[in-house]
Coordinates of C-alpha atoms in Angstrom, one line a residue:
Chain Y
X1495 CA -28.6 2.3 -45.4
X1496 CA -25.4 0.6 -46.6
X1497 CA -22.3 1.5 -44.7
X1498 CA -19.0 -0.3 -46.0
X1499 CA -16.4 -0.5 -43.1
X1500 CA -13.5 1.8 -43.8
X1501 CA -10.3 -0.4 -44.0
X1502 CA -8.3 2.1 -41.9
X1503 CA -10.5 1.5 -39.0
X1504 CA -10.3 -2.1 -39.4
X1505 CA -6.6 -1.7 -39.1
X1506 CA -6.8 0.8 -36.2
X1507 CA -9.1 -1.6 -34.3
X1508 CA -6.8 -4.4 -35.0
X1509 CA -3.7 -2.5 -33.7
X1510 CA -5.9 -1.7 -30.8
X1511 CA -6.4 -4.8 -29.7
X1512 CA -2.9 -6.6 -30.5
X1513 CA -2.1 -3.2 -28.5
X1514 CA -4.3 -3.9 -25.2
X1515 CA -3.2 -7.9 -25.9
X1516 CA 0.0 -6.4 -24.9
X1517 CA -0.8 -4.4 -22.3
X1518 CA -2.7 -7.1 -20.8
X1519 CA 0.4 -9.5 -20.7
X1520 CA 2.8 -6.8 -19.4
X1521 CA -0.2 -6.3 -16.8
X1522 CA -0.3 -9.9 -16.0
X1523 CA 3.3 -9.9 -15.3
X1524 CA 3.5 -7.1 -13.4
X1525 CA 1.0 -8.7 -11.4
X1526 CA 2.4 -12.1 -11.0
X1527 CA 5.9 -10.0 -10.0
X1528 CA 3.9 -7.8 -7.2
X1529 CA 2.3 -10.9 -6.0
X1530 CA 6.1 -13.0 -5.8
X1531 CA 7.3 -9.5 -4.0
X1532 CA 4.7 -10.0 -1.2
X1533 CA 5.2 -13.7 -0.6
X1534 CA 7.3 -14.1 2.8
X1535 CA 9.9 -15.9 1.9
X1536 CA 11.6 -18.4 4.4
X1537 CA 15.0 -17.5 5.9
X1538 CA 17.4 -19.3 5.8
X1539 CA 18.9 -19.7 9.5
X1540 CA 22.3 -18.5 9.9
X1541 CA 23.9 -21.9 11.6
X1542 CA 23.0 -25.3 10.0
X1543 CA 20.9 -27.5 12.7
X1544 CA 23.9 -30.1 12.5
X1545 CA 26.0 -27.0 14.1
X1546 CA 23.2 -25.7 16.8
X1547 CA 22.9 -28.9 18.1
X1548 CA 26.6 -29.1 18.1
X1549 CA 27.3 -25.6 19.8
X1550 CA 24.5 -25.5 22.4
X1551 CA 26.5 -26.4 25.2
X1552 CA 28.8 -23.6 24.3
X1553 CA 25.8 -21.3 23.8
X1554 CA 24.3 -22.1 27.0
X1555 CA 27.4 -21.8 29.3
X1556 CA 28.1 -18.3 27.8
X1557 CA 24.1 -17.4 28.4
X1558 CA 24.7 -18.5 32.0
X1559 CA 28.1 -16.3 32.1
X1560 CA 26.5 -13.3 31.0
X1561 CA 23.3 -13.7 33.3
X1562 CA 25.1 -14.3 36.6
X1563 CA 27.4 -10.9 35.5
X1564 CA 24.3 -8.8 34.7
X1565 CA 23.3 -9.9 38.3
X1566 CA 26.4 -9.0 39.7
X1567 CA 26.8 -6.2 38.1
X1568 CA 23.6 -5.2 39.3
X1569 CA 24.3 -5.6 43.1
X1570 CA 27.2 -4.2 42.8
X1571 CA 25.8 -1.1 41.3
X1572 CA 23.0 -0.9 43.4
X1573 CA 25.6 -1.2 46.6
X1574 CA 28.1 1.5 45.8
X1575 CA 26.4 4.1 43.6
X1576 CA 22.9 3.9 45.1
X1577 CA 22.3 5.1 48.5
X1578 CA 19.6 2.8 50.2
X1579 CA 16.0 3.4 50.4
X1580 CA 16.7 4.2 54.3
X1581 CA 19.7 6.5 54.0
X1582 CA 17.8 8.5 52.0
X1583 CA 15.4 8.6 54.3
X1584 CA 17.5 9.5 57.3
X1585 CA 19.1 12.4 55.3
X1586 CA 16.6 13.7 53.9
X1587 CA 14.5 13.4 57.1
X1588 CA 14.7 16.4 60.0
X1589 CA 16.9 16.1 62.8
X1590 CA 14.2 16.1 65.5
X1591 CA 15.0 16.5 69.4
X1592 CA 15.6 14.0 71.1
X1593 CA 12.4 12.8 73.0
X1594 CA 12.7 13.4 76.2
X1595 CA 11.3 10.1 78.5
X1596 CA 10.9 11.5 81.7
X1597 CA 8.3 10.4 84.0
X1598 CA 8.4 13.7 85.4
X1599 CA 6.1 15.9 83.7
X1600 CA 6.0 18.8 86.5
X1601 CA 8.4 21.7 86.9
X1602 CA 8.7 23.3 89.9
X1603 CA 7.9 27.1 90.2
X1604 CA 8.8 29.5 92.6
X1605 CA 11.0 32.4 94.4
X1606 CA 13.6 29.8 95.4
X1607 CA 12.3 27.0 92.8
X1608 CA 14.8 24.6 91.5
X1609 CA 14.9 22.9 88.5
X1610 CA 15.4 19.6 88.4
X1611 CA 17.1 19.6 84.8
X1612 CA 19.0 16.3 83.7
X1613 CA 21.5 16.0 81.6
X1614 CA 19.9 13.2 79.4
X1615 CA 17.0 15.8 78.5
X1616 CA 16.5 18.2 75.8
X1617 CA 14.0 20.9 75.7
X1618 CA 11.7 20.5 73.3
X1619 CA 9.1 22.8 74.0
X1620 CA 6.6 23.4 71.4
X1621 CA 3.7 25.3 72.3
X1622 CA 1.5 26.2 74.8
X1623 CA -2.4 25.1 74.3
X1624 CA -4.9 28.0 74.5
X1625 CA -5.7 28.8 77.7
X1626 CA -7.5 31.7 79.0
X1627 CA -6.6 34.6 80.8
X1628 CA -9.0 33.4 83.9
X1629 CA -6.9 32.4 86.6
X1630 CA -9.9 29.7 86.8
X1631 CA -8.8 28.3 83.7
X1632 CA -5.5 27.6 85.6
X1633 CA -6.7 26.1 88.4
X1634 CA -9.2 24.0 86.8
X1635 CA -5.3 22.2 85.5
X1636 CA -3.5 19.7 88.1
X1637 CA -1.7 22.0 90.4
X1638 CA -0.2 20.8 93.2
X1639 CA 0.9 23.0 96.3
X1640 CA 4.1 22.0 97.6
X1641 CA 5.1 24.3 100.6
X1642 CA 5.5 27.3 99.1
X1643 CA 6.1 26.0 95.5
X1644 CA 3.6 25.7 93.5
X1645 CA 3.5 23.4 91.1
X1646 CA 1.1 23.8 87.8
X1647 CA 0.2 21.1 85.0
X1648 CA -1.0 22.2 81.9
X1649 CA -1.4 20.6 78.8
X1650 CA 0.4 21.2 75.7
X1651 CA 0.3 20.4 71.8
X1652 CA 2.8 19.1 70.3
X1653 CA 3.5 21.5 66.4
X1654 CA 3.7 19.9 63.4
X1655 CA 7.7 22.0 62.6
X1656 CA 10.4 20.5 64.7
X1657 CA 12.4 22.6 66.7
X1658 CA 15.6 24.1 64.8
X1659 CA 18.6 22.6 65.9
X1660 CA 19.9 25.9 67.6
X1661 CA 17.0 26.1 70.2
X1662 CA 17.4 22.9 70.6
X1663 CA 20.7 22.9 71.5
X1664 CA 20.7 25.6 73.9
X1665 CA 18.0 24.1 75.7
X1666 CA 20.0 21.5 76.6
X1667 CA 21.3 22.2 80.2
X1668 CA 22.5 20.0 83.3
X1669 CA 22.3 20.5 86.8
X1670 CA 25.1 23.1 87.2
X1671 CA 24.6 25.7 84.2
X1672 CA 21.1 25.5 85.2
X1673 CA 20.7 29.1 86.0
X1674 CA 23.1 30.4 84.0
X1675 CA 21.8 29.1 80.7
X1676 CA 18.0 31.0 81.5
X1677 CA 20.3 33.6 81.6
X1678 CA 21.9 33.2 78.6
X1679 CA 19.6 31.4 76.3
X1680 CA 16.1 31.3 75.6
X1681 CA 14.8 28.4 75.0
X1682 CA 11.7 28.5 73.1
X1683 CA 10.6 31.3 70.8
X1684 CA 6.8 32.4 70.6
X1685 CA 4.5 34.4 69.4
X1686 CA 2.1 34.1 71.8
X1687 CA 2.3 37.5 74.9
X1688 CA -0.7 36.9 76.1
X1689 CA -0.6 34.2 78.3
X1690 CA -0.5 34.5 81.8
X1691 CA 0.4 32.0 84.6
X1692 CA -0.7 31.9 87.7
X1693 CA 1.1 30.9 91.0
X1694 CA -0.9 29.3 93.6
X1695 CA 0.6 32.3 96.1
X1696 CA -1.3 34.6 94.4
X1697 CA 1.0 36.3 92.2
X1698 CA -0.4 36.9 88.6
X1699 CA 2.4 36.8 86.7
X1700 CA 2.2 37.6 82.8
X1701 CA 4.3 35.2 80.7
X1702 CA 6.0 37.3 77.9
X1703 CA 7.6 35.7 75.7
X1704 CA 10.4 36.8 72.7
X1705 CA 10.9 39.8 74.8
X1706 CA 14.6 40.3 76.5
X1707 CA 13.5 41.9 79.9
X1708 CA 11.4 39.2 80.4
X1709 CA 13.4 36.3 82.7
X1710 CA 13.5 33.2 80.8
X1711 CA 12.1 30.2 82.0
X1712 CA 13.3 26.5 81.4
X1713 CA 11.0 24.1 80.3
X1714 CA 11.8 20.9 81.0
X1715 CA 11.1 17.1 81.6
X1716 CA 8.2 17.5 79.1
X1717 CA 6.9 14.5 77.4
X1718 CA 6.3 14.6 73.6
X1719 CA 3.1 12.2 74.3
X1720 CA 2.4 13.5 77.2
X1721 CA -0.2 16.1 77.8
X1722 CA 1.4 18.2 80.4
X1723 CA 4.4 20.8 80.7
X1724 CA 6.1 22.0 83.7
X1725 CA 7.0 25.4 83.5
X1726 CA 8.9 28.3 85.2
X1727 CA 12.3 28.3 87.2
X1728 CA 10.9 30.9 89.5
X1729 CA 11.6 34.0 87.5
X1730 CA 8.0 35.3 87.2
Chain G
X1463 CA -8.7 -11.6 -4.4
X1464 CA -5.5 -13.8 -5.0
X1465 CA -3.9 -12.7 -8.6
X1466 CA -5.5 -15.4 -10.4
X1467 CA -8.4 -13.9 -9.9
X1468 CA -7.1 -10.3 -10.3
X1469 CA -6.0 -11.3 -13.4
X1470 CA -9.0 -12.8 -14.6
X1471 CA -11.6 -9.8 -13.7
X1472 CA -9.6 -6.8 -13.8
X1473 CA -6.8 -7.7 -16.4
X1474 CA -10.1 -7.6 -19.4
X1475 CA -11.0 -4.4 -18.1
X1476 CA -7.5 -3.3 -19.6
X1477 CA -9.0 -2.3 -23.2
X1478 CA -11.7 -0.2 -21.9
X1479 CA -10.1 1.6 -19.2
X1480 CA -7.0 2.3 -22.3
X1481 CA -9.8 3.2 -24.8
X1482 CA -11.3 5.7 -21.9
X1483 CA -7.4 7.3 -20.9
X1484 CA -6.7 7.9 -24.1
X1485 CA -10.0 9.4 -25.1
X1486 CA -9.9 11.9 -22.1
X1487 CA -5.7 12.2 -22.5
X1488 CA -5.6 12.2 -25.8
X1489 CA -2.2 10.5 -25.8
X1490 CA -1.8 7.0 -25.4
X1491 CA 1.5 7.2 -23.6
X1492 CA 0.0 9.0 -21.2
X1493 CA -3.0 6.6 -21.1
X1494 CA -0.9 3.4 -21.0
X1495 CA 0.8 5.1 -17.7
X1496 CA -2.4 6.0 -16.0
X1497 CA -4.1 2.6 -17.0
X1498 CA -0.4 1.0 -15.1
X1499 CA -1.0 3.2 -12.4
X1500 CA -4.6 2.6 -11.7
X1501 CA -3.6 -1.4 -11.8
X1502 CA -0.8 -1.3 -9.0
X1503 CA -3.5 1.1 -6.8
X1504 CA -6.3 -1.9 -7.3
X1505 CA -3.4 -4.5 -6.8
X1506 CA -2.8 -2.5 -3.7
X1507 CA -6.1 -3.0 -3.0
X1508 CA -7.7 -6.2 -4.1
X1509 CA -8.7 -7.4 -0.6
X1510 CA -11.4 -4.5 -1.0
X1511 CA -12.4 -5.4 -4.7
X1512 CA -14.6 -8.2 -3.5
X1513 CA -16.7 -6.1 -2.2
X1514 CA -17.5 -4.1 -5.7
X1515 CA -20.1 -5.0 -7.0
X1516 CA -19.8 -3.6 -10.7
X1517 CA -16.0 -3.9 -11.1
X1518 CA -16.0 -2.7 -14.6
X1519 CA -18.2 0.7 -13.5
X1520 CA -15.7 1.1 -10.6
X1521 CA -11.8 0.7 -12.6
X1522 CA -13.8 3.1 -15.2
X1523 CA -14.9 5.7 -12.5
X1524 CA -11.2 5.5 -11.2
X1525 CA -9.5 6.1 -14.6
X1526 CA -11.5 9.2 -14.8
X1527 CA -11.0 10.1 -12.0
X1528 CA -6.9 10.0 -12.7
X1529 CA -7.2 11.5 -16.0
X1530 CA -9.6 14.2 -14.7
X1531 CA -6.5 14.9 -12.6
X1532 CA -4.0 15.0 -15.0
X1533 CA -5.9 17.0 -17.4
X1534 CA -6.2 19.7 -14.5
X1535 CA -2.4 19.9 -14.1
X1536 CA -2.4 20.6 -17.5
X1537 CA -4.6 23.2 -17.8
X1538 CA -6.1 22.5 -20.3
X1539 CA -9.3 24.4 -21.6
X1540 CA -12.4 23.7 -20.0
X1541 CA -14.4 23.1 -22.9
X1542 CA -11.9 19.8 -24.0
X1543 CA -12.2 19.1 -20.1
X1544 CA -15.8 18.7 -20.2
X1545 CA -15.9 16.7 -23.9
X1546 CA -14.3 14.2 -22.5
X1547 CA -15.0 14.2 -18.8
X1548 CA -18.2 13.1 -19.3
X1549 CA -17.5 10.0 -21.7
X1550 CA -20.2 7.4 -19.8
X1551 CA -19.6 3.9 -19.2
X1552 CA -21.8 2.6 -21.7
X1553 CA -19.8 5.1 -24.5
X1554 CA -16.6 3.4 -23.2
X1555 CA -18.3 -0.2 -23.4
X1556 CA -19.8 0.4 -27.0
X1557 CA -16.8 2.0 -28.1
X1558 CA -14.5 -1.6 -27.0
X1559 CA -17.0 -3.6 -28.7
X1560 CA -17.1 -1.8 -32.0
X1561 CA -13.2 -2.1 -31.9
X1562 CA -13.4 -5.8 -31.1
X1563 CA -15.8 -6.2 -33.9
X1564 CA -14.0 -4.5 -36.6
X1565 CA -10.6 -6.5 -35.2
X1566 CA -12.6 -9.8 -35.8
X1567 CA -13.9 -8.9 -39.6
X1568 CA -10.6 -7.9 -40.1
X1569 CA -9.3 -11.4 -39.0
X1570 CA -11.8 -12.9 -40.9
X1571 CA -10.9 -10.9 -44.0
X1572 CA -7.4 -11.7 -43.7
X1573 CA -8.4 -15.3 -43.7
X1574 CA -9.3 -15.2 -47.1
X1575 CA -6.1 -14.1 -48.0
X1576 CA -2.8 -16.0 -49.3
X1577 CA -0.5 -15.9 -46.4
X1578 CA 2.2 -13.9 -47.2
X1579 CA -0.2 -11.3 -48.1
X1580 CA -1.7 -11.8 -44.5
X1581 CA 1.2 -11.8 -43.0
X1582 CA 2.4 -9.0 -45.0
X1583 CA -0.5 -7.1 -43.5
X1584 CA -0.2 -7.7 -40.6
X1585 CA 3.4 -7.1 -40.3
X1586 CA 2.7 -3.6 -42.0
X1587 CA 0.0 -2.4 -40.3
X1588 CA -1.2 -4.0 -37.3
X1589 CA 2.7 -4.7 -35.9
X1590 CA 3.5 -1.3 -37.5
X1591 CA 7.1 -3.1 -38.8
X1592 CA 9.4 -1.0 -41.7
X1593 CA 9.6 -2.7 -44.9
X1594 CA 13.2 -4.2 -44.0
X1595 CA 11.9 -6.5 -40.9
X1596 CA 9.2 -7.5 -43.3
X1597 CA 11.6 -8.0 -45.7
X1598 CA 13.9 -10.0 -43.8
X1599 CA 11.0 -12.4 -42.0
X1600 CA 9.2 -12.9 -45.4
X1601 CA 12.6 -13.3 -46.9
X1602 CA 11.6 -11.3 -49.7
X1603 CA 12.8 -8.6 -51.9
X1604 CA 11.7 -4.8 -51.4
X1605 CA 9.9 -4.8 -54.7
X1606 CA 8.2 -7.9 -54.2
X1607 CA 7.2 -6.3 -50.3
X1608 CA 5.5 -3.5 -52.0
X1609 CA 4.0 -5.8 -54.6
X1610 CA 2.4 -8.4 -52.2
X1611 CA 0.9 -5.6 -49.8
X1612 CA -0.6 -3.5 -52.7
X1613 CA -2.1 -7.0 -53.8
X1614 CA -3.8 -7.7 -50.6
X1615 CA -4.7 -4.2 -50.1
X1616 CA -6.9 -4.2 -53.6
X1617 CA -8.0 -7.8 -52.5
X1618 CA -9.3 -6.5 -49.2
X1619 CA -10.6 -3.1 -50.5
X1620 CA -13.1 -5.5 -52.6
X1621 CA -14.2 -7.9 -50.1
X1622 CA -15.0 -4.8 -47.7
X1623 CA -17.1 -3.8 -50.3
X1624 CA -19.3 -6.9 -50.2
X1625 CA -19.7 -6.7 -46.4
X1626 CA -22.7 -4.6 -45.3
X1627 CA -22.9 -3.6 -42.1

């Protein structure tokens, strides 16, 4: 079969191609302008090397101005705005009685008992550990017979809750407004009604506590570390 | 794949992937600008053309891909959507070289000719110039314009006829 080419298609195909042998050179360029685009070009530096070398004494005394004020600054900041690491702390921190550091660790009990109270101590009675209602329980503690004052040692745990400043303050007493401040003030509050003391004399009295009839009773020359309170002024 | 390279495995592509966007488009405005836009998205990505392995397969799968695109924004019927969606590679690749063979008998029948009839023609209808710019760059008259190109027409109509293909 003979097929003549038609002369319009020859013409078509040669426009294509001139076409796409355009298309291929804008291409090219396009490409070659992308790829100039991407190339990191090298920056100038702002000051000549001639005039860095020239200013660098300048540039270094100014660095050094500006570091020793940052450092100034700094401390002087820290010192007047900023309270210290231990000021916070010793605001922040409860006021806690004042330990009391008396050998003593026995109160006196009694009719006609006397307590030795000194001015430098501050109640701080905490608690009382669990004891029993036995009087055997009692007697199994340190107590000492003194004529006819009898003196008991029982231990004691310290609470985690410091006393509030109140109680602590009117616990404080001296030797004068001893009996009027068990009068007046009671010293420690608790919960606890059930325990009982006992007197060597045979009395059985029952410690109430938090109750207004009840006759307060000082507690004194107790020891923080200690593991014994002296108790009672002789109001049982 | 630095741009010399770019330029010389993906720049040849160029004919087919136009003869494919304009065969799916069918305009070749819009084919030139998809065919631009595919070439900035492979320049974009020519650190992962090395590892293609047909590169003409895969710039022909993405101009399809584009046009398949465009040609759904347009809404156009689905029966003209599947015609031309489903132009294969080796349709595209038969297709460039019948139009680079016809371009080459058409140089080599032009080489036969005088050479302001040649140039005549091509100026006429391969640039697509008016008959003033022919005028002025063959410093000729209008008349003798007309004349030369309906001269190499006839003489080209004849040899055509001796070629058998």
């Amino acid at each position: 079969m003979n097929n003549t080419p038609d002369i319009n298609k020859l013409f078509e195909a040669a426009r294509r191609r001139e076409a796409d042998i355009r298309r291929q050179q804008q291409l090219s360029d396009m490409i070659d302008r992308m790829a100039e685009n991407e190339e990191p070009k090298s920056v100038p530096p702002c000051i000549p090397a001639k005039s860095r070398r020239r200013l660098w004494p300048y540039f270094s005394a100014a660095a050094s101005v500006l570091l020793f004020s940052a450092i100034g600054l700094h401390i002087l900041s820290h010192d007047i705005t900023t309270p210290s690491r231990q000021s916070l702390i010793a605001e922040t921190k409860p006021q806690l009685p004042a330990i009391v550091e008396s050998s003593d660790s026995t109160v006196e009990t009694g009719n006609d008992a006397v307590v030795p109270m000194r001015k430098q101590h501050t109640s701080a009675v905490l608690a009382i550990n669990e004891t029993t209602d036995e009087p055997t329980s009692l007697k199994s503690q340190q107590n000492k017979q003194e004529g006819d004052k009898t003196i008991i040692e029982m231990p004691v745990v310290l609470p985690d809750e410091p006393l509030l400043a109140e109680e602590s303050a009117t616990a404080t007493n001296t030797d004068e407004d001893a009996e009027s401040s068990q009068k007046s003030s009671s010293p420690v509050v608790y919960e606890r009604t059930s325990t009982r003391l006992v007197c060597g004399s045979g009395c059985r009295p029952e410690v109430r506590h938090n109750q207004e009839d009840t006759p307060n009773f000082a507690f004194t020359n107790i020891s923080r570390t200690g593991t014994t309170i002296g108790i009672g002024n002789g109001g049982f | 794949m630095d741009s010399d390279k770019f330029k010389q495995k993906i720049i040849p592509l160029q004919s087919a992937m136009q003869l494919l966007a304009e065969r799916m488009l069918g305009d070749m405005a819009d084919a030139e600008d998809v065919v631009q836009d595919i070439f900035v998205t492979l320049w974009n990505q020519r650190s992962d053309l090395d590892k293609v392995q047909n590169l003409q397969a895969y710039c022909l799968q993405t101009v399809r891909m584009r046009c398949i695109d465009i040609i759904r924004k347009r809404k156009r019927d689905a029966f003209h959507h599947e015609q031309i969606a489903y132009l294969s590679d080796k349709e595209v690749e038969m297709k460039v070289e019948e139009t680079a063979s016809r371009a080459a008998m058409l140089d080599r029948l032009l080489d036969n000719l005088p050479e302001k009839q040649r140039l005549a023609i091509k100026m006429k209808y391969i640039e697509e110039r008016d008959t003033k710019y022919i005028e002025q760059a063959l410093q000729m008259s209008s008349n003798n314009v007309y004349t030369t190109l309906s001269r190499a027409l006839q003489s080209l109509k004849e040899k055509i006829k001796t070629i058998k293909i």
